[in-house]
Coordinates of C-alpha atoms in Angstrom, one line a residue:
Chain A
M1 CA -5.9 13.8 -59.1
A2 CA -7.8 17.1 -59.6
L3 CA -7.4 20.1 -56.8
L4 CA -9.5 19.9 -54.3
S5 CA -13.6 21.8 -55.4
P6 CA -15.0 24.5 -52.8
A7 CA -17.7 21.5 -52.1
D8 CA -14.5 19.6 -50.9
W9 CA -12.8 22.4 -48.8
A10 CA -16.5 23.0 -47.0
I11 CA -16.3 18.7 -45.8
V12 CA -12.9 19.2 -44.7
A13 CA -14.2 22.5 -43.2
L14 CA -17.0 21.5 -41.1
S15 CA -15.6 17.8 -40.1
L16 CA -12.5 20.0 -38.4
K17 CA -14.5 22.0 -36.7
V18 CA -17.4 19.0 -35.6
G19 CA -13.5 17.7 -34.9
V20 CA -11.7 20.5 -33.0
V21 CA -15.5 21.6 -30.7
A22 CA -15.7 18.2 -29.9
V23 CA -12.6 17.7 -28.2
A24 CA -12.3 20.6 -27.0
A25 CA -15.6 20.2 -25.0
T26 CA -14.9 16.9 -24.3
L27 CA -10.9 17.3 -22.6
P28 CA -12.3 18.9 -20.1
V29 CA -14.5 16.2 -19.2
A30 CA -12.2 13.4 -19.7
F31 CA -9.7 15.3 -17.5
A32 CA -11.9 15.0 -14.7
L33 CA -13.5 11.9 -15.4
A34 CA -9.4 10.3 -15.4
W35 CA -8.4 12.3 -12.7
V36 CA -12.0 10.8 -10.6
L37 CA -11.1 6.9 -12.0
A38 CA -7.1 7.4 -11.3
R39 CA -7.5 9.4 -7.8
T40 CA -10.4 8.4 -6.0
R41 CA -12.1 4.7 -4.8
F42 CA -15.8 5.0 -4.0
P43 CA -18.6 1.8 -4.4
G44 CA -19.3 2.1 -8.2
R45 CA -16.4 2.9 -9.3
I46 CA -16.0 0.1 -11.7
V47 CA -19.8 0.9 -13.2
L48 CA -18.4 4.2 -13.8
D49 CA -15.3 2.8 -15.6
A50 CA -17.7 1.0 -17.3
V51 CA -20.2 3.7 -18.9
V52 CA -17.2 5.9 -19.5
H53 CA -15.5 2.8 -21.8
L54 CA -19.5 1.7 -23.6
P55 CA -18.8 3.7 -26.6
L56 CA -15.7 2.1 -27.0
V57 CA -17.3 -1.0 -27.4
L58 CA -20.7 -0.6 -28.4
P59 CA -22.3 -0.5 -32.1
P60 CA -21.8 3.0 -33.5
V61 CA -25.8 2.8 -34.7
V62 CA -26.7 1.9 -31.1
M63 CA -24.5 5.0 -29.4
G64 CA -26.2 6.8 -31.8
W65 CA -29.9 5.5 -31.5
L66 CA -29.1 6.3 -27.8
L67 CA -28.4 9.7 -28.3
L68 CA -31.5 10.0 -31.0
L69 CA -33.7 8.7 -27.5
G70 CA -32.1 11.6 -25.2
F71 CA -31.8 14.3 -27.4
G72 CA -34.0 14.1 -29.8
A73 CA -37.5 16.3 -29.5
S74 CA -39.4 14.2 -26.8
G75 CA -36.4 12.8 -25.2
P76 CA -35.2 14.7 -21.9
F77 CA -32.3 16.3 -23.1
G78 CA -33.8 16.8 -26.2
R79 CA -36.6 18.9 -24.3
A80 CA -34.3 20.5 -21.9
L81 CA -32.6 21.8 -24.4
E82 CA -35.2 23.3 -26.3
A83 CA -37.2 24.2 -22.9
V84 CA -33.7 26.3 -21.5
F85 CA -31.6 27.7 -24.7
G86 CA -34.7 26.7 -27.5
T87 CA -32.6 25.2 -29.4
S88 CA -31.7 21.8 -30.7
V89 CA -28.9 19.8 -31.6
M90 CA -31.0 17.5 -34.1
F91 CA -30.4 17.6 -37.7
R92 CA -26.8 20.2 -36.4
W93 CA -23.6 20.5 -36.7
T94 CA -23.6 20.5 -33.1
G95 CA -25.7 17.3 -32.8
A96 CA -22.6 15.8 -35.3
A97 CA -19.9 17.3 -32.6
L98 CA -22.1 16.1 -29.7
A99 CA -22.2 12.2 -31.2
A100 CA -18.2 12.5 -32.5
A101 CA -17.9 13.9 -27.8
V102 CA -19.1 10.8 -27.1
M103 CA -17.7 8.2 -29.6
A104 CA -14.3 10.0 -28.4
L105 CA -14.4 10.4 -24.8
P106 CA -13.7 6.5 -23.6
L107 CA -10.2 6.8 -25.9
M108 CA -9.7 10.1 -23.8
V109 CA -10.2 9.2 -21.0
R110 CA -8.0 6.3 -20.7
A111 CA -4.5 8.4 -22.4
I112 CA -5.3 11.1 -19.4
R113 CA -5.9 8.5 -17.1
L114 CA -2.5 6.6 -17.8
S115 CA -0.5 9.3 -17.3
L116 CA -2.4 10.1 -14.7
E117 CA -1.5 7.4 -12.6
A118 CA 2.2 7.5 -13.7
V119 CA 2.4 11.2 -11.9
D120 CA 3.6 10.2 -8.0
P121 CA 0.4 12.4 -5.7
R122 CA 3.2 12.8 -2.8
L123 CA 4.2 15.7 -5.2
E124 CA 1.4 17.5 -4.2
S125 CA 1.9 17.1 -0.7
A126 CA 5.4 18.4 -1.3
A127 CA 4.0 21.2 -2.9
R128 CA 1.2 21.6 -0.3
T129 CA 4.2 22.3 2.3
L130 CA 5.8 24.7 0.2
G131 CA 3.0 27.4 0.7
A132 CA 0.6 26.0 -2.2
G133 CA -3.2 25.8 -1.9
P134 CA -4.8 22.6 -3.2
W135 CA -5.5 24.2 -6.3
R136 CA -2.2 25.6 -7.0
A137 CA -0.1 22.9 -6.5
F138 CA -2.4 20.6 -8.6
A139 CA -2.6 23.5 -11.6
T140 CA 2.1 23.5 -11.1
V141 CA 2.5 19.9 -10.4
T142 CA 0.0 17.2 -11.4
L143 CA -1.5 19.4 -14.4
P144 CA 2.0 19.8 -16.6
L145 CA 3.1 16.4 -15.4
T146 CA 0.3 15.0 -17.2
L147 CA 0.8 17.0 -20.3
P148 CA 2.1 14.2 -22.7
G149 CA -1.4 12.5 -21.8
M150 CA -3.4 15.4 -23.0
I151 CA -1.4 15.6 -26.4
A152 CA -2.2 12.2 -26.4
A153 CA -5.8 12.4 -25.7
T154 CA -6.7 15.4 -28.3
V155 CA -4.9 13.2 -31.0
L156 CA -6.8 10.2 -30.6
G157 CA -10.0 12.4 -29.8
L158 CA -9.3 13.8 -32.8
A159 CA -8.5 11.0 -35.1
R160 CA -11.8 9.5 -33.7
S161 CA -13.8 12.6 -34.2
L162 CA -12.3 12.6 -37.6
G163 CA -13.9 9.0 -38.4
E164 CA -17.0 8.9 -37.1
F165 CA -19.4 7.5 -39.0
G166 CA -22.0 5.2 -37.4
A167 CA -23.6 7.3 -34.5
T168 CA -22.9 10.6 -36.8
I169 CA -25.8 8.6 -39.4
T170 CA -27.9 7.5 -37.2
F171 CA -28.1 11.1 -35.0
V172 CA -28.1 13.7 -36.9
S173 CA -28.2 12.3 -40.0
N174 CA -26.3 12.6 -43.2
I175 CA -27.1 16.1 -44.5
P176 CA -24.5 18.1 -46.3
G177 CA -23.4 22.1 -45.4
E178 CA -24.8 20.4 -41.5
T179 CA -24.0 17.1 -40.5
Q180 CA -21.8 15.7 -43.6
T181 CA -18.5 15.0 -42.4
L182 CA -15.7 13.5 -44.5
P183 CA -16.6 9.8 -44.0
L184 CA -20.3 11.0 -44.3
A185 CA -19.5 12.8 -47.8
I186 CA -17.1 9.5 -49.2
Y187 CA -20.1 7.3 -48.7
S188 CA -22.6 9.6 -49.9
A189 CA -20.2 9.9 -52.9
L190 CA -20.0 6.1 -53.3
Q191 CA -23.8 6.0 -53.9
L192 CA -23.2 8.2 -56.5
P193 CA -22.7 7.0 -60.5
G194 CA -19.3 8.3 -61.2
G195 CA -18.6 9.1 -58.0
D196 CA -14.9 7.1 -57.6
V197 CA -13.3 10.4 -58.2
Q198 CA -14.2 12.4 -55.1
V199 CA -14.1 9.5 -53.3
A200 CA -10.6 9.2 -53.8
R201 CA -9.4 12.7 -53.4
L202 CA -12.0 12.7 -50.1
A203 CA -10.1 9.6 -48.8
A204 CA -7.0 11.4 -49.8
I205 CA -7.6 13.8 -47.4
S206 CA -8.7 11.9 -44.6
V207 CA -4.9 10.2 -45.2
A208 CA -3.5 12.9 -45.2
L209 CA -5.1 14.7 -42.1
S210 CA -4.9 11.4 -40.4
L211 CA -0.6 11.4 -41.1
A212 CA -0.7 15.2 -40.4
A213 CA -1.9 14.5 -36.4
L214 CA -0.2 11.5 -36.0
I215 CA 3.4 13.7 -36.9
A216 CA 1.8 16.5 -34.9
S217 CA 1.4 14.5 -31.7
E218 CA 4.3 12.5 -31.8
A219 CA 6.6 15.9 -32.3
L220 CA 5.0 17.4 -29.6
A221 CA 5.2 14.3 -27.2
R222 CA 9.1 13.9 -27.9
R223 CA 8.9 17.6 -26.5
T224 CA 7.3 17.4 -24.0
G225 CA 8.6 13.9 -22.9
L226 CA 11.8 15.7 -23.1
R227 CA 11.1 18.8 -20.9
H228 CA 8.2 16.6 -18.4
V229 CA 9.4 12.8 -17.8
A230 CA 11.4 12.5 -14.7
Chain B
M1 CA 16.7 30.8 22.8
S2 CA 13.1 31.0 23.7
P3 CA 11.9 29.6 26.9
D4 CA 8.8 28.8 25.2
P5 CA 9.1 25.8 23.0
A6 CA 9.3 25.9 19.4
L7 CA 7.6 23.1 18.5
S8 CA 4.8 20.9 21.6
V9 CA 3.3 18.0 20.3
D10 CA 0.6 16.1 22.1
I11 CA -0.7 13.5 19.1
A12 CA -2.3 10.4 18.5
V13 CA -1.9 9.1 14.8
R14 CA -3.2 6.4 13.6
R15 CA -0.9 4.4 10.8
G16 CA -3.0 0.6 10.2
D17 CA -4.5 -0.8 12.4
R18 CA -2.0 0.6 15.3
L19 CA -2.5 3.7 17.5
I20 CA 0.9 5.5 17.7
E21 CA 1.3 8.0 20.6
T22 CA 3.4 10.8 20.6
R23 CA 4.1 13.9 23.2
F24 CA 7.4 16.3 22.6
A25 CA 8.5 19.2 23.0
A26 CA 11.1 20.9 21.5
T27 CA 13.1 23.7 21.9
A28 CA 15.9 25.4 19.6
G29 CA 18.2 23.1 18.0
I30 CA 17.6 18.9 16.6
T31 CA 14.9 17.3 18.7
A32 CA 15.5 13.5 16.7
L33 CA 12.2 11.2 16.7
F34 CA 14.3 8.3 16.6
G35 CA 12.8 4.4 17.0
P36 CA 12.9 1.9 14.5
S37 CA 11.3 1.1 10.9
G38 CA 7.8 0.8 11.6
A39 CA 7.4 2.7 14.6
G40 CA 5.7 5.5 12.8
K41 CA 8.2 7.9 13.1
T42 CA 7.0 9.6 9.3
S43 CA 3.5 9.0 9.9
V44 CA 3.9 12.1 13.4
L45 CA 6.2 14.2 11.5
D46 CA 3.7 14.2 8.5
A47 CA 0.9 15.0 11.2
I48 CA 3.7 18.2 12.1
A49 CA 3.1 19.0 8.7
G50 CA -0.1 18.4 7.5
L51 CA -0.5 16.0 5.5
V52 CA -1.7 13.4 7.7
R53 CA -4.6 14.2 10.6
P54 CA -4.1 12.7 13.7
A55 CA -6.6 10.7 15.7
R56 CA -6.1 13.2 18.6
G57 CA -4.7 15.8 19.8
R58 CA -2.4 18.7 19.7
I59 CA 0.1 20.5 17.9
A60 CA 1.0 24.7 18.9
L61 CA 4.4 26.2 16.7
G62 CA 5.7 28.9 18.3
G63 CA 2.1 29.9 20.2
E64 CA 0.2 29.3 17.4
V65 CA -2.0 26.2 17.6
L66 CA -1.8 24.2 14.0
F67 CA -4.2 21.3 14.9
D68 CA -6.1 20.5 18.5
A69 CA -8.6 18.0 17.7
A70 CA -10.9 19.4 20.7
R71 CA -11.6 22.8 18.9
G72 CA -11.4 21.2 16.2
I73 CA -8.2 23.3 14.5
D74 CA -6.7 21.2 11.4
L75 CA -4.2 24.4 9.6
A76 CA -3.7 23.4 6.0
P77 CA -0.1 22.3 5.0
E78 CA 0.2 25.8 3.3
K79 CA -0.9 27.2 6.1
R80 CA 1.4 25.6 8.9
H81 CA 5.0 27.9 8.0
C82 CA 7.0 24.1 7.8
G83 CA 9.3 22.9 5.7
V84 CA 10.1 19.3 4.8
V85 CA 12.8 16.9 3.7
F86 CA 11.3 13.8 2.7
Q87 CA 12.3 10.7 2.6
D88 CA 11.6 10.1 -1.0
L89 CA 12.7 14.1 -1.6
R90 CA 9.8 14.5 -3.8
L91 CA 11.2 16.9 -6.5
F92 CA 9.0 18.6 -8.9
P93 CA 10.7 16.4 -12.1
H94 CA 9.1 19.2 -14.5
R95 CA 11.2 22.2 -13.2
T96 CA 14.4 22.6 -12.7
V97 CA 16.4 22.6 -10.2
R98 CA 16.1 27.0 -9.9
D99 CA 12.8 26.7 -9.9
N100 CA 12.0 23.8 -7.9
L101 CA 14.4 26.4 -4.8
L102 CA 11.9 28.8 -6.0
Y103 CA 8.5 27.3 -5.2
G104 CA 8.3 27.9 -1.9
Q105 CA 9.9 30.9 -2.0
R106 CA 7.6 32.7 -4.1
L107 CA 4.6 31.6 -2.3
A108 CA 6.2 32.9 1.2
D109 CA 5.8 35.9 3.1
P110 CA 9.1 38.2 1.9
A111 CA 9.5 39.2 5.5
A112 CA 9.8 34.9 6.9
Q113 CA 12.7 34.6 4.3
L114 CA 16.1 32.7 6.0
L115 CA 17.7 33.2 2.9
S116 CA 17.8 34.4 -0.5
L117 CA 18.5 32.4 -3.3
D118 CA 22.0 33.5 -3.5
E119 CA 23.1 32.9 0.0
A120 CA 21.0 29.3 -0.1
C121 CA 23.4 28.6 -3.0
A122 CA 26.6 29.6 -1.5
F123 CA 25.2 27.9 2.0
L124 CA 24.5 24.5 0.5
G125 CA 27.0 24.7 -2.5
I126 CA 24.6 24.3 -5.0
G127 CA 25.0 27.1 -7.4
A128 CA 26.7 25.3 -10.6
L129 CA 23.2 23.2 -10.7
L130 CA 20.4 25.5 -11.0
D131 CA 19.3 24.4 -14.3
R132 CA 19.6 21.2 -14.0
R133 CA 16.3 18.7 -13.9
P134 CA 16.3 16.7 -10.5
R135 CA 17.2 13.3 -12.3
T136 CA 20.2 14.1 -13.7
L137 CA 21.7 14.6 -10.0
S138 CA 23.5 12.3 -7.5
G139 CA 21.9 11.7 -4.4
G140 CA 23.8 14.4 -2.3
E141 CA 23.0 16.9 -4.8
A142 CA 19.5 16.1 -4.6
Q143 CA 19.2 16.1 -1.1
R144 CA 20.8 19.2 -0.7
V145 CA 17.9 21.0 -3.1
A146 CA 15.8 19.3 -1.3
I147 CA 17.2 20.8 1.7
G148 CA 17.2 24.4 0.1
R149 CA 13.6 24.3 -1.2
A150 CA 12.3 24.1 2.1
L151 CA 14.6 26.3 3.8
L152 CA 13.6 29.1 0.8
R153 CA 10.2 28.3 1.4
G154 CA 10.9 30.7 4.9
P155 CA 9.9 28.3 7.6
R156 CA 9.2 28.5 11.3
L157 CA 10.6 24.9 11.7
L158 CA 12.5 22.2 9.6
L159 CA 10.9 18.6 9.5
L160 CA 14.2 16.1 7.7
D161 CA 12.6 12.5 7.2
E162 CA 15.8 10.3 7.3
P163 CA 17.7 12.7 5.4
L164 CA 20.8 10.3 5.8
S165 CA 19.9 6.8 5.2
S166 CA 20.5 6.5 1.9
L167 CA 23.7 8.5 1.4
D168 CA 27.2 6.8 1.1
A169 CA 29.6 7.8 4.2
A170 CA 31.2 10.7 2.4
R171 CA 28.2 12.5 1.6
R172 CA 26.6 11.4 4.6
E173 CA 29.5 13.7 6.5
E174 CA 28.4 16.2 4.0
I175 CA 24.8 16.5 4.3
M176 CA 25.4 16.1 8.8
V177 CA 28.0 19.7 8.1
V178 CA 24.8 20.7 6.4
I179 CA 22.3 19.9 9.2
E180 CA 24.6 21.5 12.3
R181 CA 25.1 24.6 10.0
I182 CA 21.7 25.4 10.0
R183 CA 20.4 24.3 13.7
D184 CA 24.2 27.1 14.5
Q185 CA 24.3 29.9 11.9
L186 CA 20.3 30.5 11.3
A187 CA 19.2 28.9 14.3
L188 CA 16.0 26.7 12.9
P189 CA 14.7 24.3 14.9
M190 CA 14.1 21.2 13.7
V191 CA 13.1 17.9 13.5
L192 CA 14.8 14.8 12.6
V193 CA 13.3 11.6 11.9
S194 CA 16.0 8.7 12.4
H195 CA 16.9 5.2 12.7
R196 CA 20.6 5.7 13.4
V197 CA 22.5 6.2 17.4
D198 CA 25.4 7.3 16.0
E199 CA 22.9 10.0 13.7
V200 CA 20.9 10.7 17.2
E201 CA 24.0 11.2 19.1
R202 CA 25.9 13.7 17.3
L203 CA 23.2 16.0 16.3
A204 CA 20.0 16.2 18.2
S205 CA 20.0 17.8 21.5
E206 CA 16.8 16.1 22.4
V207 CA 15.7 12.8 21.7
V208 CA 11.8 11.2 21.5
S209 CA 11.8 7.3 20.9
L210 CA 9.0 6.0 19.2
D211 CA 8.4 2.4 20.5
V212 CA 6.5 0.0 18.2
L213 CA 3.9 -0.9 20.6
A214 CA 1.1 -3.2 19.7
E215 CA -2.0 -1.0 21.0
P216 CA -5.1 -1.9 19.8
A217 CA -7.2 1.1 17.9

């Protein structure tokens, strides 16, 4: 198999940029949602839970179309972005990151919620009686105890982002150098006569990246598992 | 001994569909909250610590009002200077014994300190446990670490929730001696929740009985 061409490297770099930005931006949102779903009871919680999980069960093409409606030139969010920041996510890598973030969100919320539910909330009240305010109690007790869940969420989110296809191509199209991530590049190469070699190279990269992410998460989970789980 | 009560409590706490009413003043020494399980002893302790908000009433500690429903005063738990030893201990599983012990000390006013870490370790006999994780401790060891963590917080009052209930006879004796030494050497007022007459008779100078009263809330 031939070594990677500069074009291949550009595709990998773009995919990683899209994935990392998507996961980094989604992590705090996913944590907040997981906390609300795990620790609070309010009418409409079931609806919120369902909406968060929607990207998991909806056809990605539909998700991409919904994003198009919202963030397109005439969509409410698209118009707001244009008016406030003079920018748009349409046909940009930021749009690809947004699509990846939305598709990764339910997986990340699930992973964090599971680990939050395993943390005894009474530990925080113990911290309060020891002189910690609510934020310090949260940051020194609950947050470190949910670290394994955050790692799992990061890896799942990254994997989902690197694999995102349907929502991305529907929302921001398939533009080399801007929105053409690995799966989209593979799809394009498949359309070309004689593209098999590039398909094989890009597929091999996908396998390697996924394996690396899984191994890294397993190694991290073992280390934090020894340190954090009661 | 101060002539002023260290702690005065006159509250009604909601617990499920019942209202638990209690009124007592505690001076130096040990005040026992005594009663059958389900009487709401832990709820009263939680109310003093600030973890449960009473439906009405007033709590004051050493002249400072911690809670006063009529005046709208309700100090946060971290501002009440109460050390709590929970029945389920609640040691932080992700921290070593040392970091558990120092958690409250690092946040406390140095002037309020009763003991240094070294003194606490000697006092409680836990010096050899400092680098261990809570999950590796025996019941008696964990109990002593929980007491140490509450003492190092520099409390003005120590709240102990059934500190002996989960221990075998030998460990019970050990912890009772520790509690007596806190009473006699540190002169720290304590409120002890217990359902056992023998513990209460041996340790407490005052007894507050809580009975299960079916009072509609």
